[in-house]
Amino acid sequence: MSTATTATTGGPIAPAPAPTPRRPRPGRAWIHTVIGIVLVAIMLFPVYWMVNASLAPAGNSLNTQWLPLNPDFSGYSRAIADQGQNLITSLIVAIGACVLSVAIAAPCAYALAQFRIRGTAVLLFVVLISQMIPGIVIANALYTVYTPLGLINSIPGLILADASQGIPFAILIMRAYLETFETSIVEAARVDGCGHVRAFWSIVLPVSKNSLITAGIFSFLFAWSDFLMALTLTTGETIRPVTLGLYTYIGTNDTDWSAVMSTAVLSSLPAVILMIIAQKYVAAGATGGAVK
Amino acid sequence: MTTTATQPVARAAGPGSAARRRARRGDLLVRYAFIAPAALYMIAFFGYPILKNVVMSFQDYDFATFFNGKAPFVGLANYTATFSDPIFLRALGNTGLFTIGSIIGQFVIGMALALYFRKKFPLSGFLRSLLLLPWLLPMIVSAAVWRWILEQDNGALNRFLEGVGLISDPIPWLVSSSTALVAVIIVNIWLGIPFNVVLLYSGLQSIPDELYEAGQLDGATGWKSFWHITLPMLRPVVSVVLLLGVIYTIKVLDLIIGLTGGGPANATQTLATRSYEMSFIEFDFGQGAALSNILILIALAFSLVYLRANARAAKNG
Amino acid sequence: MAPTPRPSPPESDRSGLPRPTNHRSVSRRALGLGALAVPGLLSLAGCGPDVGNGGPNDIRIVDYYNTPADDVAINGTFSQCAEELGLTFSREKVPGDQLIAKVLQMGSSRTLPDLLMLDNPNVQQVAASGALAPLGQYGITTEGFTDPVADLGMYDGTLYGIAPTVNTIALFYDAAALEEAGVAPPTTWDELHDAAAALTTPTRYGLAFSAIASYEGTWQFLPFMWTNGGDETDLDGDGVIGASRFWSDLVREGLVSRSVVNWGQGDVIDQFKAGNVAMVVNGPWNIAGLEADTPDLDWDVVTIPVPEAGTDPVAPLGGEVWTVPITGDEEKQKKAAALLKAFVAPENQLYMAGERSTIPGDAAAAEQFAGEHPELSTFVDQVSTARSRTAQLGPDWPRTAKAIYTANQRVLVDDTDPAEAFDEAARTVDASRTAS
């Protein structure tokens, strides 16, 4: 499976077409599209299998059909009825964690990459260590702290907890991009009497939109796919992300797989749409004027 | 708008008058203000858990501790018990194989896909977004689907391989000591590709085209331009992708638990799964913490290499 | 799903929502989505946590009954009992495999619920930690229960938990397939082996059980081990080794898929539903699913075959046990115990057993139940002779259970000789016992 992928992608790296106007002739472009579709199809086969299982009649998760010829939508009707609210919770928490992560991480990453101040090495080190701590250890500690603060079963509590993956990650990623950032523009602005904050806000941020969005995407994904924090820091059914909601179909001994798979399919739709929008910005690349 | 100047402007270091010193102190405060929110968050959310995990590894911390709070200090006993555990070495070896195999697979395929999708062709952006899908699925779902795909008798993968005549007997992907680790690595590569593609792609995006144009004049095309222009320019991104890849892979837990539970017969037991097992199945939380600290130390060793390389780059840069 | 009746004391409105302010850094459209959701969000934040601040009559309950059949039966019973006692309750349903982790968290932060459900093998450990209140002081007894069922909630001769319904495992078989192969439902190991051989075809295995590396794998092994004279206190005895050898022969001859080393009981029943296997070891909790998902499948149940004709069948006793944790609020513990006492009354046992396809713990109720539910009579018979897993080893059981499934994994995966694998298992258990 993986070997097949490398074999087909090994080629294109080689004689790359002249890069500047990277627009090959229309005919060739479509060939690229076809190859691209094939690559994505191989990658997404398990996702297709999930869709396939979601359309199988309940209890026939081991369906041996390659195509869902007799689709059964009962799993979807259950999923929509049970998980609609949870889906909204998931989206709010993931977007909140994404915004919070980027807002806290961006200035820090810039400072780590560009300022020469003492303590940055220590902070960087702590950021790295934080990525190594098993999630369960953090979740347990947060539970103890959250209980007296009344943050259990609260959206802000979940956003703060889920950002614990996003913030260190975003700092590291943005710092890597900002290292190659051209300091001369900022220096020039500083000479013109522009303060650090202003330089950061109106020069650095617009130019590094690309890395901001990349960091944002992953912060969103981390929060979106979180299960552990949700499990630990919520107790009722009022606030329950969809990852945890899935578990209502997973019994201790039997599982309603078609409902589980339907929920997964449904829950990935809004997230995919968000991703496509965000990726558009990444594709726009490091454009955007550096001088307002 | 593109940037062309590559000369860092030398900092004017004037003689320090009092006013200037004050200004500089104010300037320093502003600089620290950039770091403050992140630093505060890190202390609040990671300080206590890290400390607790370290302390726990020197305690006899068991099931009853959670209710009566008694956890006597036992010095290094948890560590000596861990090192003398017959499964420890196997888990260590598996962790190494799992990490190396996953990282190589993810990075190579991820890089190839990122380069491929850098070409402009119809639907390229849309297809690239779809590659993120594996990350959007809840882990429990990914694990279940892969278990069906890898099922020995009726799994889609074996049926496909038999159908095209690549194998004559079904491969016992998840149920044999010799193939289970390979199967788990394959699934983890699949999960890790999106991460690599997105980060490497946005790194590629920020390489100015002028560099390639200049390279072309010097005859650097194809492989040469990749080797001499793309890779050096990607260096900070590549190093952080690899480092984070190692850190995340080394502590992968739920995927392995979902696919094999560390089985069959400990064939896919890694330090992370063993630590989990020690804590939540054997209820020996002291040893569980010791194991996760060993894991952290290994990841730290990698990080130090990264930090050193960074410091060197900063000096040379 | 029946909504949980929840008391609604006026909550302070905690809407300290961080409104994102830096509009530049995220896609505006995403913010638009967020803004759309904010009204809903405010209403969410308005209803406060239901942890520890329910009124003096609000009983907090934690269990793992997520599937609808279980959920509705449990909820309905509690609703009725609470109403009669003038109490209210709020339930927290934890994913099954996460219950113990959650209980430990609650224990360490002093947020244990007023009523706690535990899977019976864990009761001893929690009781040994001093987290549970003895039930005798509240007038709860095991009167009318058989000894094994009473044992499920006992630790050191004191009653800490009580099981309203119990379950066990038996052999489900595809009646049509057996008829087609001209095989009678097996009663002995030899018959089981021959039946499995006759039923195995290129697209179907004769038999399946769960031999996964978890407590489920041990639980399914116990009937074979116990009926063969094996005992958990003597892991390297002939009885245990013989049972393991019987399993491994079935796998090696291809009558049982090697995949069983990675199948939980749910996977096993899924294979049965899909027609990939003709006989499976499984429990009554799956009967509702079988009837709903595969109405055309003509299945039946017999007790798990025994080594020799005439051997008494012995199966393990399963089921969840309800306990009253020590929360420090003596008054509330009394109310919780009163609720529990009403909850486990025989008529409620009968109702829950019927809804959940499990067996009432009370002996008389179980007898009545067998008459009303002939399809479950096999299980009722099995339960009457079943054994509790923790009766002998108490809090040490989980460690031994782990040694058993680990040894079986080695036998089935690496073709280790059973004698060697279980010899090692016995040594592991002894070593860990001396260490602690």
mmCIF file of C-alpha atoms in Angstrom, chain A residues 57-64 78 82 85 88-89 91-92 95 98-100 102-103 136 139-140 143-144 147 149-156 159 201-202 205 209 212-213 227-228 230-240 244 247-257 270 274 277-278 280-281 292, chain C residues 1 4 6 14 16-18 20-31 33-34 37-38 40-41 44-45 47-51 60 64 66-68 70-71 91-98 101-102 105-106 108-109 111 167 216 265-267 269-274 276 282 285-286 289 292-294 320:
data_model
loop_
_atom_site.group_PDB
_atom_site.id
_atom_site.type_symbol
_atom_site.label_atom_id
_atom_site.label_comp_id
_atom_site.label_asym_id
_atom_site.label_seq_id
_atom_site.Cartn_x
_atom_site.Cartn_y
_atom_site.Cartn_z
ATOM 1 C CA PRO A 57 -27.557 -2.245 7.727
ATOM 2 C CA ALA A 58 -27.083 -2.181 11.478
ATOM 3 C CA GLY A 59 -25.066 -5.093 12.760
ATOM 4 C CA ASN A 60 -23.456 -5.825 9.452
ATOM 5 C CA SER A 61 -20.245 -3.947 10.005
ATOM 6 C CA LEU A 62 -18.273 -6.751 8.411
ATOM 7 C CA ASN A 63 -20.062 -6.170 5.168
ATOM 8 C CA THR A 64 -18.161 -7.852 2.445
ATOM 9 C CA ARG A 78 -29.882 8.024 14.690
ATOM 10 C CA ASP A 82 -28.404 12.075 18.935
ATOM 11 C CA GLN A 85 -25.941 19.217 19.552
ATOM 12 C CA ILE A 88 -22.049 22.140 17.442
ATOM 13 C CA THR A 89 -20.208 21.794 20.740
ATOM 14 C CA LEU A 91 -17.161 23.037 16.379
ATOM 15 C CA ILE A 92 -17.322 25.785 18.998
ATOM 16 C CA ILE A 95 -12.703 27.007 16.697
ATOM 17 C CA CYS A 98 -7.787 27.349 17.367
ATOM 18 C CA VAL A 99 -8.228 31.118 17.874
ATOM 19 C CA LEU A 100 -6.815 31.013 21.386
ATOM 20 C CA VAL A 102 -2.857 31.216 17.483
ATOM 21 C CA ALA A 103 -3.449 34.390 19.490
ATOM 22 C CA ILE A 136 -3.672 11.460 30.470
ATOM 23 C CA ALA A 139 -6.024 15.624 31.885
ATOM 24 C CA ASN A 140 -5.840 14.191 35.400
ATOM 25 C CA TYR A 143 -9.534 17.659 36.541
ATOM 26 C CA THR A 144 -8.177 18.346 40.015
ATOM 27 C CA THR A 147 -13.262 21.024 39.958
ATOM 28 C CA LEU A 149 -12.916 26.476 39.728
ATOM 29 C CA GLY A 150 -16.225 25.303 38.301
ATOM 30 C CA LEU A 151 -14.673 24.738 34.881
ATOM 31 C CA ILE A 152 -15.889 21.169 34.618
ATOM 32 C CA ASN A 153 -18.646 20.948 31.978
ATOM 33 C CA SER A 154 -17.894 24.346 30.521
ATOM 34 C CA ILE A 155 -16.999 25.396 27.015
ATOM 35 C CA PRO A 156 -14.255 27.785 28.196
ATOM 36 C CA ILE A 159 -11.220 25.401 25.003
ATOM 37 C CA TRP A 201 0.759 43.696 13.891
ATOM 38 C CA SER A 202 0.995 45.435 10.562
ATOM 39 C CA LEU A 205 1.417 39.114 10.712
ATOM 40 C CA LYS A 209 -0.495 34.644 7.156
ATOM 41 C CA LEU A 212 -0.690 31.428 10.957
ATOM 42 C CA ILE A 213 -3.281 29.480 9.057
ATOM 43 C CA PHE A 227 -11.255 12.615 23.276
ATOM 44 C CA LEU A 228 -9.317 12.481 26.502
ATOM 45 C CA ALA A 230 -13.593 15.786 26.828
ATOM 46 C CA LEU A 231 -13.883 12.522 28.720
ATOM 47 C CA THR A 232 -12.091 13.849 31.760
ATOM 48 C CA LEU A 233 -13.496 17.358 31.981
ATOM 49 C CA THR A 234 -17.171 16.760 31.221
ATOM 50 C CA THR A 235 -19.666 14.748 33.200
ATOM 51 C CA GLY A 236 -23.101 15.374 31.788
ATOM 52 C CA GLU A 237 -24.715 15.309 28.400
ATOM 53 C CA THR A 238 -25.159 19.068 28.065
ATOM 54 C CA ILE A 239 -21.625 19.728 26.894
ATOM 55 C CA ARG A 240 -20.207 16.784 25.067
ATOM 56 C CA LEU A 244 -17.251 11.451 23.180
ATOM 57 C CA TYR A 247 -19.205 6.353 22.695
ATOM 58 C CA THR A 248 -22.912 6.225 23.386
ATOM 59 C CA TYR A 249 -23.043 3.662 20.563
ATOM 60 C CA ILE A 250 -20.156 1.663 21.904
ATOM 61 C CA GLY A 251 -21.479 -0.652 24.548
ATOM 62 C CA THR A 252 -19.296 -2.723 26.792
ATOM 63 C CA ASN A 253 -20.091 -5.806 24.740
ATOM 64 C CA ASP A 254 -21.903 -4.809 21.588
ATOM 65 C CA THR A 255 -21.577 -1.832 19.315
ATOM 66 C CA ASP A 256 -23.884 -0.142 16.851
ATOM 67 C CA TRP A 257 -21.252 0.315 14.170
ATOM 68 C CA PRO A 270 -18.281 20.587 8.523
ATOM 69 C CA LEU A 274 -13.585 24.547 7.156
ATOM 70 C CA ILE A 277 -11.601 27.266 3.162
ATOM 71 C CA ALA A 278 -8.488 27.528 5.285
ATOM 72 C CA LYS A 280 -7.316 28.270 0.129
ATOM 73 C CA TYR A 281 -5.442 30.814 2.170
ATOM 74 C CA LYS A 292 0.271 48.666 4.319
ATOM 75 C CA MET C 1 -33.420 8.465 24.757
ATOM 76 C CA THR C 4 -32.788 12.589 32.582
ATOM 77 C CA ARG C 6 -32.694 17.103 36.332
ATOM 78 C CA ARG C 14 -21.232 31.711 34.110
ATOM 79 C CA GLY C 16 -17.279 34.257 30.704
ATOM 80 C CA LEU C 17 -16.848 33.476 27.091
ATOM 81 C CA PRO C 18 -13.646 34.438 25.441
ATOM 82 C CA PRO C 20 -12.122 36.164 19.786
ATOM 83 C CA THR C 21 -10.837 39.626 19.092
ATOM 84 C CA ASN C 22 -8.091 39.355 16.555
ATOM 85 C CA HIS C 23 -10.132 39.227 13.443
ATOM 86 C CA ARG C 24 -7.175 39.225 11.148
ATOM 87 C CA SER C 25 -5.619 35.948 11.976
ATOM 88 C CA VAL C 26 -8.473 33.616 11.216
ATOM 89 C CA SER C 27 -10.717 33.258 8.294
ATOM 90 C CA ARG C 28 -13.652 35.611 8.648
ATOM 91 C CA ARG C 29 -16.000 32.937 7.565
ATOM 92 C CA ALA C 30 -14.914 30.760 10.434
ATOM 93 C CA LEU C 31 -15.635 33.618 12.773
ATOM 94 C CA LEU C 33 -19.715 30.373 12.008
ATOM 95 C CA GLY C 34 -18.597 30.966 15.551
ATOM 96 C CA ALA C 37 -23.214 29.468 17.327
ATOM 97 C CA VAL C 38 -22.866 31.942 20.126
ATOM 98 C CA GLY C 40 -26.712 28.486 21.361
ATOM 99 C CA LEU C 41 -23.526 28.607 23.312
ATOM 100 C CA LEU C 44 -25.398 25.950 26.976
ATOM 101 C CA ALA C 45 -23.255 27.827 29.420
ATOM 102 C CA CYS C 47 -27.061 25.365 32.655
ATOM 103 C CA GLY C 48 -24.358 24.766 35.150
ATOM 104 C CA PRO C 49 -22.468 21.653 36.098
ATOM 105 C CA ASP C 50 -24.342 18.835 37.762
ATOM 106 C CA VAL C 51 -21.386 17.925 39.902
ATOM 107 C CA ARG C 60 -25.468 11.594 41.684
ATOM 108 C CA TYR C 64 -21.484 2.839 31.954
ATOM 109 C CA ASN C 66 -24.663 3.799 27.151
ATOM 110 C CA THR C 67 -26.532 1.478 24.813
ATOM 111 C CA PRO C 68 -30.210 2.365 24.518
ATOM 112 C CA ASP C 70 -29.562 -0.691 29.046
ATOM 113 C CA ASP C 71 -29.888 3.045 29.373
ATOM 114 C CA ARG C 91 -26.764 10.143 35.888
ATOM 115 C CA GLU C 92 -23.339 10.337 34.343
ATOM 116 C CA LYS C 93 -22.649 7.710 31.710
ATOM 117 C CA VAL C 94 -18.977 6.948 31.171
ATOM 118 C CA PRO C 95 -17.666 4.967 28.189
ATOM 119 C CA GLY C 96 -17.239 1.391 29.423
ATOM 120 C CA ASP C 97 -13.498 1.085 29.018
ATOM 121 C CA GLN C 98 -12.907 4.393 30.784
ATOM 122 C CA ALA C 101 -9.892 5.707 35.161
ATOM 123 C CA LYS C 102 -12.770 8.030 35.863
ATOM 124 C CA GLN C 105 -9.941 10.594 39.177
ATOM 125 C CA MET C 106 -13.056 11.151 41.218
ATOM 126 C CA SER C 108 -8.423 11.579 44.169
ATOM 127 C CA SER C 109 -10.380 14.807 43.836
ATOM 128 C CA THR C 111 -15.833 13.951 43.795
ATOM 129 C CA ASN C 167 -25.020 -12.787 33.286
ATOM 130 C CA GLU C 216 -12.558 -10.538 28.054
ATOM 131 C CA GLN C 265 -16.830 -10.563 22.366
ATOM 132 C CA GLY C 266 -18.477 -7.883 20.252
ATOM 133 C CA ASP C 267 -16.264 -8.812 17.289
ATOM 134 C CA ILE C 269 -20.878 -11.824 17.673
ATOM 135 C CA ASP C 270 -20.382 -9.578 14.622
ATOM 136 C CA GLN C 271 -18.689 -12.497 12.868
ATOM 137 C CA PHE C 272 -21.585 -14.729 13.842
ATOM 138 C CA LYS C 273 -24.090 -12.230 12.441
ATOM 139 C CA ALA C 274 -22.117 -11.990 9.214
ATOM 140 C CA ASN C 276 -18.476 -16.158 9.046
ATOM 141 C CA ASN C 282 -21.116 -15.315 23.927
ATOM 142 C CA TRP C 285 -26.676 -9.237 26.310
ATOM 143 C CA ASN C 286 -26.317 -9.732 22.562
ATOM 144 C CA GLY C 289 -29.006 -7.251 18.806
ATOM 145 C CA ALA C 292 -32.842 -6.900 15.565
ATOM 146 C CA ASP C 293 -29.960 -7.147 13.101
ATOM 147 C CA THR C 294 -30.298 -10.672 11.785
ATOM 148 C CA GLU C 320 -22.299 -5.005 37.298
#
